[in-house]
Amino acid sequence: MGRPTTVASPGKRVLPAVVAITLLLPLLFAGTALAADLSLSSKTYGLYYERELAGGQKDRYAPLYEYLSADAANLGGKPLSFHFYGWGRVDLGENSGSGSTSGEVGSIYLEYLHPEGNAQGKLGRFFLTEGAAMEIIDGAFVKATTPVGLGVSLYGGVPVEYSILDNTSGGDSLFGGRVFFVRPGFVEIGASYLKEDGTFQGKNREMYGGDLWLRVAPSVELTGQATYNRSVSEMASQRYAVRIVPGSTVDISAGYESYTYKGLFQPALNPAFVSPSVNPGDKVEVIFAIVDWAFVPGWTLEVAGKNIRHDKADPGDANRGEVGLRYSYNDKKDTAGLSAAFVSADLEENEYQEYRGFATYSPGKTRLTLDALTQQYKKEINGKKDQFQVVATAGYQLLAALQLSGNLTYTQSPSFQEDWAGLVRVTYDFAMSTGGKK
Amino acid sequence: MMRRSHAVKILGAALLALMFGCSAVSKTPSVPPKHPEDLPQGRVDCLECHKDVSAGALKPYANFRHSAVFINSHGTYARQGQNLCSSCYKSEFC
């Protein structure tokens, strides 16, 4: 489960150093600068939406977004690469966020991938999942596996965390690692540790983690993961599942997962994840089962159910069952589907039925999609017992690297009397090689 | 400040270990940094081309077929290694 973030980074204080180091390091590899596989991706979104609130107030917004990523792989013919990803927003109308502009460097790092044993290293700003860690850091990460299957990973740096709470900031430093044993196709088991220095509800964060993947039979596997938050003396999260994959058409899984708000959200910096929005004493337990069955080529049936239990009475317990049918066609370029979900709950306001239908159509360079979703509530919310949303999309491939597309969305919901949204999207994907592959 | 210094020392040791330890790593091929072919839109089915155990990820390719089961549980696999994910997806979108 990811950490909630917004835009105002304490990590910005180290970002200039990270950018400088990351950009300058390739110069150490003399002769590599001219040999690389380069790719650039730009997605420009012009969004317009107006919302009529329940009180009759009508708001209009026109933010312009740019999402930019650049990669240079095989630097000098070596397994070394450079990655960048960032985004920015400019409001052409009313402010759609805090201020009229915002943006973020999501990642900028050098990566070394050894051709064998998954040995690797990263340096810069990057997203990391490794055992107990699911973090964005300005720092370094290394990992290697020995010939006997024992391996180790280590990471450390300054966490990139954002806060919109007063007098609250992210951590000062973060480090950790994972030791593991892997036998290909049979087992992987790991133990991990993470420590973050900061003042999260008055304490540092210290986590212990364990993870397991075990193939007990050719088509049966067990998975498990657990993290314990030592700082608050709570199990933060657990997930255990059995999965049966008896061929290429059937996939079945069932299991149990749980998390405690106190353990999992200890470092949360967003009001939605701290008291009083959530009760820190609550514990959530889920029993789930999922079946995915491609019963005829092109046709897939999905059935899922889960029971959700809260320790605290206010959120209440609930059961959700859903069934869906998907059909892929046009040489798998297109998909159509129908699904229905039913939720029963302790509290009437949590009970609803949900129906969805969607289809795509891609003749030649054109792509058209239609997606409709409706929910019927058992109890009125703001005087309404249902909501629906329809999204229509049309796109055209102007050039091999250039695509133009647009969405039109209409919503009626308890929150908005009427909500129209339009989106124009320009996507540019460019790739070239200057001799990086050898 | 002491704590940050502590973290820097650990990272330095780790980098040295990586530099001198490459000769001691497993000979199992790593996952390629980028999938050699562009994948089609929609849900990916690794089994259309791959059989047996994935290089690098060291688990059966059947595990990574983008079924509803995998989509629901992919975080479990990612916590044991991101390389296979990264060959097709940018991690910023996790």
PDB file of C-alpha atoms in Angstrom, chain A residues 85-256:
ATOM      1  CA  TYR A  85      10.430  11.044 -15.019  1.00  0.00           C
ATOM      2  CA  GLY A  86       8.655  14.216 -13.981  1.00  0.00           C
ATOM      3  CA  TRP A  87       5.430  16.128 -14.350  1.00  0.00           C
ATOM      4  CA  GLY A  88       4.141  19.669 -14.134  1.00  0.00           C
ATOM      5  CA  ARG A  89       0.807  21.511 -14.023  1.00  0.00           C
ATOM      6  CA  VAL A  90      -0.206  25.004 -15.107  1.00  0.00           C
ATOM      7  CA  ASP A  91      -3.747  26.258 -14.535  1.00  0.00           C
ATOM      8  CA  LEU A  92      -5.183  28.213 -17.461  1.00  0.00           C
ATOM      9  CA  GLY A  93      -8.384  28.891 -15.517  1.00  0.00           C
ATOM     10  CA  GLU A  94      -9.219  28.762 -11.832  1.00  0.00           C
ATOM     11  CA  ASN A  95      -6.710  27.124  -9.530  1.00  0.00           C
ATOM     12  CA  SER A  96      -7.287  23.380  -9.555  1.00  0.00           C
ATOM     13  CA  GLY A  97      -4.799  22.682  -6.771  1.00  0.00           C
ATOM     14  CA  SER A  98      -2.686  24.568  -4.268  1.00  0.00           C
ATOM     15  CA  GLY A  99      -1.593  27.535  -6.400  1.00  0.00           C
ATOM     16  CA  SER A 100      -1.721  27.811 -10.174  1.00  0.00           C
ATOM     17  CA  THR A 101       1.336  25.647 -10.821  1.00  0.00           C
ATOM     18  CA  SER A 102       2.830  22.486  -9.353  1.00  0.00           C
ATOM     19  CA  GLY A 103       5.172  19.743 -10.396  1.00  0.00           C
ATOM     20  CA  GLU A 104       7.552  17.084  -9.275  1.00  0.00           C
ATOM     21  CA  VAL A 105      10.631  15.176 -10.329  1.00  0.00           C
ATOM     22  CA  GLY A 106       9.352  11.655  -9.745  1.00  0.00           C
ATOM     23  CA  SER A 107      12.617   9.941 -10.485  1.00  0.00           C
ATOM     24  CA  ILE A 108      16.074  10.647 -11.840  1.00  0.00           C
ATOM     25  CA  TYR A 109      18.637   7.917 -11.413  1.00  0.00           C
ATOM     26  CA  LEU A 110      21.443   5.842 -12.829  1.00  0.00           C
ATOM     27  CA  GLU A 111      20.936   2.095 -12.897  1.00  0.00           C
ATOM     28  CA  TYR A 112      23.388  -0.750 -13.317  1.00  0.00           C
ATOM     29  CA  LEU A 113      21.944  -4.166 -14.191  1.00  0.00           C
ATOM     30  CA  HIS A 114      24.491  -6.962 -14.159  1.00  0.00           C
ATOM     31  CA  PRO A 115      23.735  -9.517 -16.901  1.00  0.00           C
ATOM     32  CA  GLU A 116      23.701 -12.354 -14.377  1.00  0.00           C
ATOM     33  CA  GLY A 117      22.149 -12.993 -11.003  1.00  0.00           C
ATOM     34  CA  ASN A 118      20.021  -9.842 -11.077  1.00  0.00           C
ATOM     35  CA  ALA A 119      22.879  -7.964  -9.427  1.00  0.00           C
ATOM     36  CA  GLN A 120      22.016  -4.304  -9.664  1.00  0.00           C
ATOM     37  CA  GLY A 121      22.564  -0.861  -8.322  1.00  0.00           C
ATOM     38  CA  LYS A 122      20.619   2.405  -8.435  1.00  0.00           C
ATOM     39  CA  LEU A 123      21.762   5.894  -7.586  1.00  0.00           C
ATOM     40  CA  GLY A 124      19.579   8.980  -7.535  1.00  0.00           C
ATOM     41  CA  ARG A 125      15.845   9.418  -6.895  1.00  0.00           C
ATOM     42  CA  PHE A 126      13.826   6.260  -7.471  1.00  0.00           C
ATOM     43  CA  PHE A 127      10.823   4.231  -6.300  1.00  0.00           C
ATOM     44  CA  LEU A 128      11.712   1.081  -4.394  1.00  0.00           C
ATOM     45  CA  THR A 129       9.773  -1.987  -3.312  1.00  0.00           C
ATOM     46  CA  GLU A 130      11.942  -4.440  -1.422  1.00  0.00           C
ATOM     47  CA  GLY A 131      10.622  -6.479   1.499  1.00  0.00           C
ATOM     48  CA  ALA A 132       9.262  -4.055   4.082  1.00  0.00           C
ATOM     49  CA  ALA A 133      10.109  -1.058   1.911  1.00  0.00           C
ATOM     50  CA  MET A 134       7.779   0.722  -0.474  1.00  0.00           C
ATOM     51  CA  GLU A 135       9.455   4.117  -0.701  1.00  0.00           C
ATOM     52  CA  ILE A 136      10.724   6.901  -2.923  1.00  0.00           C
ATOM     53  CA  ILE A 137      14.234   7.886  -1.855  1.00  0.00           C
ATOM     54  CA  ASP A 138      17.095  10.127  -2.876  1.00  0.00           C
ATOM     55  CA  GLY A 139      19.838   7.610  -2.328  1.00  0.00           C
ATOM     56  CA  ALA A 140      21.314   4.304  -3.409  1.00  0.00           C
ATOM     57  CA  PHE A 141      20.222   0.687  -3.721  1.00  0.00           C
ATOM     58  CA  VAL A 142      22.302  -2.431  -4.352  1.00  0.00           C
ATOM     59  CA  LYS A 143      21.260  -6.067  -4.677  1.00  0.00           C
ATOM     60  CA  ALA A 144      23.004  -9.327  -5.554  1.00  0.00           C
ATOM     61  CA  THR A 145      22.395 -13.072  -5.410  1.00  0.00           C
ATOM     62  CA  THR A 146      25.210 -15.596  -4.885  1.00  0.00           C
ATOM     63  CA  PRO A 147      25.531 -18.862  -6.846  1.00  0.00           C
ATOM     64  CA  VAL A 148      24.038 -20.843  -3.927  1.00  0.00           C
ATOM     65  CA  GLY A 149      20.927 -18.654  -3.935  1.00  0.00           C
ATOM     66  CA  LEU A 150      21.636 -16.501  -0.913  1.00  0.00           C
ATOM     67  CA  GLY A 151      21.215 -12.833  -1.611  1.00  0.00           C
ATOM     68  CA  VAL A 152      21.252  -9.445  -0.019  1.00  0.00           C
ATOM     69  CA  SER A 153      19.969  -5.990  -0.820  1.00  0.00           C
ATOM     70  CA  LEU A 154      20.792  -2.710   0.884  1.00  0.00           C
ATOM     71  CA  TYR A 155      19.460   0.787   0.441  1.00  0.00           C
ATOM     72  CA  GLY A 156      19.683   4.151   2.108  1.00  0.00           C
ATOM     73  CA  GLY A 157      19.208   7.845   1.596  1.00  0.00           C
ATOM     74  CA  VAL A 158      16.754  10.632   2.245  1.00  0.00           C
ATOM     75  CA  PRO A 159      13.056   9.748   1.898  1.00  0.00           C
ATOM     76  CA  VAL A 160      11.023  11.810  -0.553  1.00  0.00           C
ATOM     77  CA  GLU A 161       7.842  12.507   1.350  1.00  0.00           C
ATOM     78  CA  TYR A 162       5.317  15.298   1.112  1.00  0.00           C
ATOM     79  CA  SER A 163       3.068  16.835   3.693  1.00  0.00           C
ATOM     80  CA  ILE A 164       0.093  19.133   3.601  1.00  0.00           C
ATOM     81  CA  LEU A 165      -0.247  19.046   7.387  1.00  0.00           C
ATOM     82  CA  ASP A 166       0.962  21.986   9.453  1.00  0.00           C
ATOM     83  CA  ASN A 167       4.136  21.454  11.487  1.00  0.00           C
ATOM     84  CA  THR A 168       4.706  18.041   9.950  1.00  0.00           C
ATOM     85  CA  SER A 169       7.428  16.937   7.583  1.00  0.00           C
ATOM     86  CA  GLY A 170       8.852  13.747   6.151  1.00  0.00           C
ATOM     87  CA  GLY A 171      11.708  11.726   7.555  1.00  0.00           C
ATOM     88  CA  ASP A 172      15.350  12.837   7.668  1.00  0.00           C
ATOM     89  CA  SER A 173      16.976   9.604   6.565  1.00  0.00           C
ATOM     90  CA  LEU A 174      16.010   6.063   5.703  1.00  0.00           C
ATOM     91  CA  PHE A 175      17.982   2.859   5.347  1.00  0.00           C
ATOM     92  CA  GLY A 176      17.353  -0.853   5.322  1.00  0.00           C
ATOM     93  CA  GLY A 177      17.917  -4.115   3.555  1.00  0.00           C
ATOM     94  CA  ARG A 178      16.756  -7.613   2.863  1.00  0.00           C
ATOM     95  CA  VAL A 179      18.429 -11.012   3.033  1.00  0.00           C
ATOM     96  CA  PHE A 180      16.880 -13.802   1.046  1.00  0.00           C
ATOM     97  CA  PHE A 181      17.270 -17.295  -0.287  1.00  0.00           C
ATOM     98  CA  VAL A 182      16.000 -18.265  -3.703  1.00  0.00           C
ATOM     99  CA  ARG A 183      15.866 -21.566  -5.527  1.00  0.00           C
ATOM    100  CA  PRO A 184      14.607 -20.991  -9.071  1.00  0.00           C
ATOM    101  CA  GLY A 185      11.076 -22.201  -9.657  1.00  0.00           C
ATOM    102  CA  PHE A 186      10.719 -23.569  -6.147  1.00  0.00           C
ATOM    103  CA  VAL A 187      11.101 -21.057  -3.328  1.00  0.00           C
ATOM    104  CA  GLU A 188      12.064 -17.525  -2.381  1.00  0.00           C
ATOM    105  CA  ILE A 189      12.078 -16.486   1.255  1.00  0.00           C
ATOM    106  CA  GLY A 190      13.269 -13.191   2.667  1.00  0.00           C
ATOM    107  CA  ALA A 191      13.644 -11.173   5.848  1.00  0.00           C
ATOM    108  CA  SER A 192      13.896  -7.402   5.758  1.00  0.00           C
ATOM    109  CA  TYR A 193      14.495  -4.391   7.943  1.00  0.00           C
ATOM    110  CA  LEU A 194      13.773  -0.686   7.488  1.00  0.00           C
ATOM    111  CA  LYS A 195      14.492   2.288   9.707  1.00  0.00           C
ATOM    112  CA  GLU A 196      13.424   5.847   9.030  1.00  0.00           C
ATOM    113  CA  ASP A 197      14.498   8.713  11.260  1.00  0.00           C
ATOM    114  CA  GLY A 198      11.765  11.252  11.668  1.00  0.00           C
ATOM    115  CA  THR A 199       9.072  12.453  14.017  1.00  0.00           C
ATOM    116  CA  PHE A 200       6.103  10.376  12.926  1.00  0.00           C
ATOM    117  CA  GLN A 201       3.621  10.893  15.712  1.00  0.00           C
ATOM    118  CA  GLY A 202       6.661  11.516  17.894  1.00  0.00           C
ATOM    119  CA  LYS A 203       8.671   8.478  16.871  1.00  0.00           C
ATOM    120  CA  ASN A 204      11.062   7.103  14.299  1.00  0.00           C
ATOM    121  CA  ARG A 205       9.756   4.308  12.085  1.00  0.00           C
ATOM    122  CA  GLU A 206      11.282   0.857  12.424  1.00  0.00           C
ATOM    123  CA  MET A 207       9.892  -2.068  10.442  1.00  0.00           C
ATOM    124  CA  TYR A 208      10.653  -5.782  10.280  1.00  0.00           C
ATOM    125  CA  GLY A 209       9.403  -7.756   7.313  1.00  0.00           C
ATOM    126  CA  GLY A 210       9.136 -11.319   6.084  1.00  0.00           C
ATOM    127  CA  ASP A 211       8.140 -12.639   2.661  1.00  0.00           C
ATOM    128  CA  LEU A 212       7.647 -16.067   1.150  1.00  0.00           C
ATOM    129  CA  TRP A 213       6.922 -17.559  -2.247  1.00  0.00           C
ATOM    130  CA  LEU A 214       6.761 -21.364  -2.227  1.00  0.00           C
ATOM    131  CA  ARG A 215       5.734 -23.695  -5.042  1.00  0.00           C
ATOM    132  CA  VAL A 216       4.382 -26.730  -3.202  1.00  0.00           C
ATOM    133  CA  ALA A 217       3.221 -28.529  -6.362  1.00  0.00           C
ATOM    134  CA  PRO A 218       3.639 -27.837 -10.095  1.00  0.00           C
ATOM    135  CA  SER A 219       0.425 -25.789 -10.152  1.00  0.00           C
ATOM    136  CA  VAL A 220       0.121 -24.698  -6.528  1.00  0.00           C
ATOM    137  CA  GLU A 221       1.968 -21.934  -4.730  1.00  0.00           C
ATOM    138  CA  LEU A 222       1.829 -20.265  -1.343  1.00  0.00           C
ATOM    139  CA  THR A 223       2.676 -16.622  -0.792  1.00  0.00           C
ATOM    140  CA  GLY A 224       3.010 -14.677   2.395  1.00  0.00           C
ATOM    141  CA  GLN A 225       4.245 -11.328   3.551  1.00  0.00           C
ATOM    142  CA  ALA A 226       4.142  -9.610   6.906  1.00  0.00           C
ATOM    143  CA  THR A 227       5.537  -6.376   8.306  1.00  0.00           C
ATOM    144  CA  TYR A 228       5.826  -5.543  11.979  1.00  0.00           C
ATOM    145  CA  ASN A 229       6.091  -1.928  13.094  1.00  0.00           C
ATOM    146  CA  ARG A 230       8.365  -2.018  16.114  1.00  0.00           C
ATOM    147  CA  SER A 231       7.973   1.693  16.776  1.00  0.00           C
ATOM    148  CA  VAL A 232       4.298   1.315  17.649  1.00  0.00           C
ATOM    149  CA  SER A 233       4.461  -2.406  18.567  1.00  0.00           C
ATOM    150  CA  GLU A 234       1.842  -3.401  15.975  1.00  0.00           C
ATOM    151  CA  MET A 235       1.703  -5.736  12.995  1.00  0.00           C
ATOM    152  CA  ALA A 236       1.463  -3.235  10.154  1.00  0.00           C
ATOM    153  CA  SER A 237       0.244  -5.617   7.458  1.00  0.00           C
ATOM    154  CA  GLN A 238      -0.068  -9.292   6.629  1.00  0.00           C
ATOM    155  CA  ARG A 239      -1.091 -11.188   3.505  1.00  0.00           C
ATOM    156  CA  TYR A 240      -1.189 -14.952   3.024  1.00  0.00           C
ATOM    157  CA  ALA A 241      -2.586 -16.669  -0.066  1.00  0.00           C
ATOM    158  CA  VAL A 242      -2.747 -19.936  -1.915  1.00  0.00           C
ATOM    159  CA  ARG A 243      -2.787 -19.759  -5.714  1.00  0.00           C
ATOM    160  CA  ILE A 244      -3.629 -22.541  -8.129  1.00  0.00           C
ATOM    161  CA  VAL A 245      -2.637 -22.175 -11.776  1.00  0.00           C
ATOM    162  CA  PRO A 246      -3.427 -25.544 -13.377  1.00  0.00           C
ATOM    163  CA  GLY A 247      -2.746 -24.387 -16.938  1.00  0.00           C
ATOM    164  CA  SER A 248      -2.860 -21.371 -19.139  1.00  0.00           C
ATOM    165  CA  THR A 249      -6.596 -20.754 -18.768  1.00  0.00           C
ATOM    166  CA  VAL A 250      -7.482 -21.048 -15.073  1.00  0.00           C
ATOM    167  CA  ASP A 251      -6.117 -18.975 -12.208  1.00  0.00           C
ATOM    168  CA  ILE A 252      -7.548 -19.309  -8.688  1.00  0.00           C
ATOM    169  CA  SER A 253      -6.480 -17.632  -5.464  1.00  0.00           C
ATOM    170  CA  ALA A 254      -7.797 -17.385  -1.911  1.00  0.00           C
ATOM    171  CA  GLY A 255      -6.335 -15.934   1.223  1.00  0.00           C
ATOM    172  CA  TYR A 256      -6.327 -13.617   4.181  1.00  0.00           C
TER     173      TYR A 256
END
